[in-house]
Amino acid sequence: MLRSFWNTKKPPVAPYSLPFLGHALSFFHDTSIVAQFQRDSQAGVIGLKFWTTSINFVTGANNIARLWRCKDLDASAVTSFSLKQFFLTPEKSMEVYLGDDSGISPQPHPLSNIAEKNRYYYQNRKAIVGFFNGPGLMSMGNRFSHLLVNEIHRLEVPDDWINETDLYSFVLRVVIGPAVEAMCGPVLLEENPNFGNDFWKMDHDIFYFFKGYPKWLAPSAFQNRIKLLNGVKHWHTFARSHFDATCIESDGHDRFYGSPLMRSRQQYLTKIDCLDADAIASQDLGLLWAENANSVPAIFWMLYETLQRPDLFSQVIEVITSSSKNVTKGSPINIEVLCNQPLLQSMYAETLRLYTSLFALRSAAHGSVNVDKFTIPKNDLIAVDSRVCAMNPDLWGTGSIRDNGTENHPLNNFWAERFIVRPDDPTSGPLRSTCLGTKGAKPDLSTRARGKEPYFSMDGLAGGWIPFGGGNRQCPGRSFAKQEIIVGFSLIVSMLDIELLTTDEIAIRKPDMRYYGLGTLPPKGMIPFRFRKRTPKDLV
């Protein structure tokens, strides 16, 4: 009886002073204020009110891990919001995303009446997961690595150093062309020569759309978005009029649509009712943004943290050099070996832990959800804040304790080996030692006792490391994102000799919290540096 009573109790709402607005003004002024509300709450769920909408933020690693196991969770809320607010999907087309309650399984939910051809979420996930779980992952990786090597070779660099004003902008500029072409082929960029610059302007302006700024307050942001959407729409038209099956190359790619994934999207998206040319352009621009606006900034942060640590830099170069031996003919690196190196995997995971801020939004389409002692009603919004999870002191390990009682590797600092377990060191690995073997955290303890070499581990982090969301609605492109980050970082750091030119550590280490909740955070402030091309003897 008591259990039944508790399980029908709605989550508490954080205090607010403006009756109708709720927390909206605080959020508009400083998005990261949501983290403080969550830290102040003693409950496993805390509600925040925005106008007429409430969002229930779930906290605590065990609560989050249990939430992800709920099969009825639906990600249509975040998809609908992003496509409408960020990428200007026409109102008529929004019916597709808001109305599809059929789920992502091959068999639609028994309570759903959606026609098979209009099952957007199932078809979309099937296409993306099928591509990246098959040979598509390697074909994209090979294309990306070749293109990035060529892009770096094309840099006009004399024998001496070149000074640049901002490392972040440099990384974005160098990587975006190869990343877009690997997915979409060369025609998109040929028909839209300024696409890369326009893309990063949109990414810079994204918080205007996120917070609902009117057009008159940010006219250039709105104009640039229209330009990008028109460019994508023109690419679709051009590709349709020029493509035929003879264009497909040995790895399945073609120069007009690019990867088989983008070609297949044209096939199923054009059959869905209410999705016109504008809506499909919004779709593809959204996919490009989701893939690159998180991965490419992560390459920057991984590079930036490495450049500050000479010992780590030496280790990284050694790992990359050893991984480049016995590469297949025509390939610049061994992607599979590189992406399975424990140190590089740990650096990748730590970069996303420290510098990603994502609101993973979900709802239950067909019933309520129990979290802790509360019940979240059907269709109410549920959110998990990745940065709050990443800074959970009850979950994360910080290495050994210094003699003065302070932590060796605090959670607000980058630690390259945070995700590496050393079998003979109980303080190593991502989990705090008190979490080992506890409910909701189930690392493979037997491997610690077998005297293995140090290894990369994500065990027990379902409720703590969520840069790609969680549960059955995790980002389906996460495998390529990992590949893009590790490969992009490895090629830049091994092909270019880069030195930071600033000692203002405090200003440049901070991420820009204006973008809180939107993915990988950009740095706050510019980072001057100099660079030159490396020669083979530089790596010895």
Coordinates of C-alpha atoms in Angstrom, one line a residue, residues 132 137 140-142 144-145 148 171-172 174-183 199-200 287-300 302 333 335 338-339 348 468 477-492:
F132 CA 27.3 2.3 -39.1
L137 CA 31.6 2.7 -40.6
M140 CA 33.3 6.5 -43.9
G141 CA 36.4 6.3 -41.7
N142 CA 38.7 5.6 -44.7
F144 CA 37.5 10.9 -43.8
S145 CA 41.1 10.0 -43.1
L148 CA 41.8 15.1 -43.9
V171 CA 40.5 23.0 -36.2
L172 CA 36.9 23.7 -37.3
V174 CA 40.5 22.2 -41.4
V175 CA 38.2 19.3 -40.4
I176 CA 34.7 20.4 -41.7
G177 CA 35.4 19.8 -45.4
P178 CA 36.7 16.3 -45.0
A179 CA 33.9 15.4 -42.5
V180 CA 31.1 16.7 -44.8
E181 CA 32.5 15.2 -48.0
A182 CA 33.0 11.8 -46.3
M183 CA 29.3 11.7 -45.6
F199 CA 27.9 25.8 -41.1
W200 CA 30.1 27.1 -38.3
L287 CA 22.1 15.2 -39.4
L288 CA 25.2 17.1 -40.4
W289 CA 25.0 19.3 -37.4
A290 CA 24.4 16.5 -35.0
E291 CA 27.4 14.6 -36.3
N292 CA 29.9 17.4 -36.7
A293 CA 29.0 20.1 -34.2
N294 CA 29.9 17.7 -31.4
S295 CA 32.7 15.7 -32.9
V296 CA 34.8 18.4 -34.4
P297 CA 34.9 20.7 -31.3
A298 CA 35.9 17.5 -29.3
I299 CA 38.9 17.1 -31.6
F300 CA 39.9 20.6 -30.6
M302 CA 41.5 16.7 -27.1
I333 CA 46.5 5.0 -40.8
I335 CA 41.8 3.1 -38.1
L338 CA 44.1 3.3 -33.5
C339 CA 40.5 3.5 -32.2
Y348 CA 38.2 10.5 -26.1
F468 CA 25.2 10.4 -26.7
G477 CA 26.0 7.7 -35.1
R478 CA 28.1 7.4 -32.0
S479 CA 30.5 4.8 -33.5
F480 CA 31.5 7.1 -36.3
A481 CA 31.7 10.1 -33.9
K482 CA 34.3 8.2 -31.9
Q483 CA 36.2 7.3 -35.0
E484 CA 36.0 10.9 -36.3
I485 CA 37.3 12.3 -33.1
I486 CA 40.2 9.9 -32.6
V487 CA 41.3 9.8 -36.2
G488 CA 40.9 13.6 -36.6
F489 CA 42.9 14.3 -33.5
S490 CA 45.6 11.7 -34.4
L491 CA 46.2 13.1 -37.9
I492 CA 46.4 16.7 -36.8

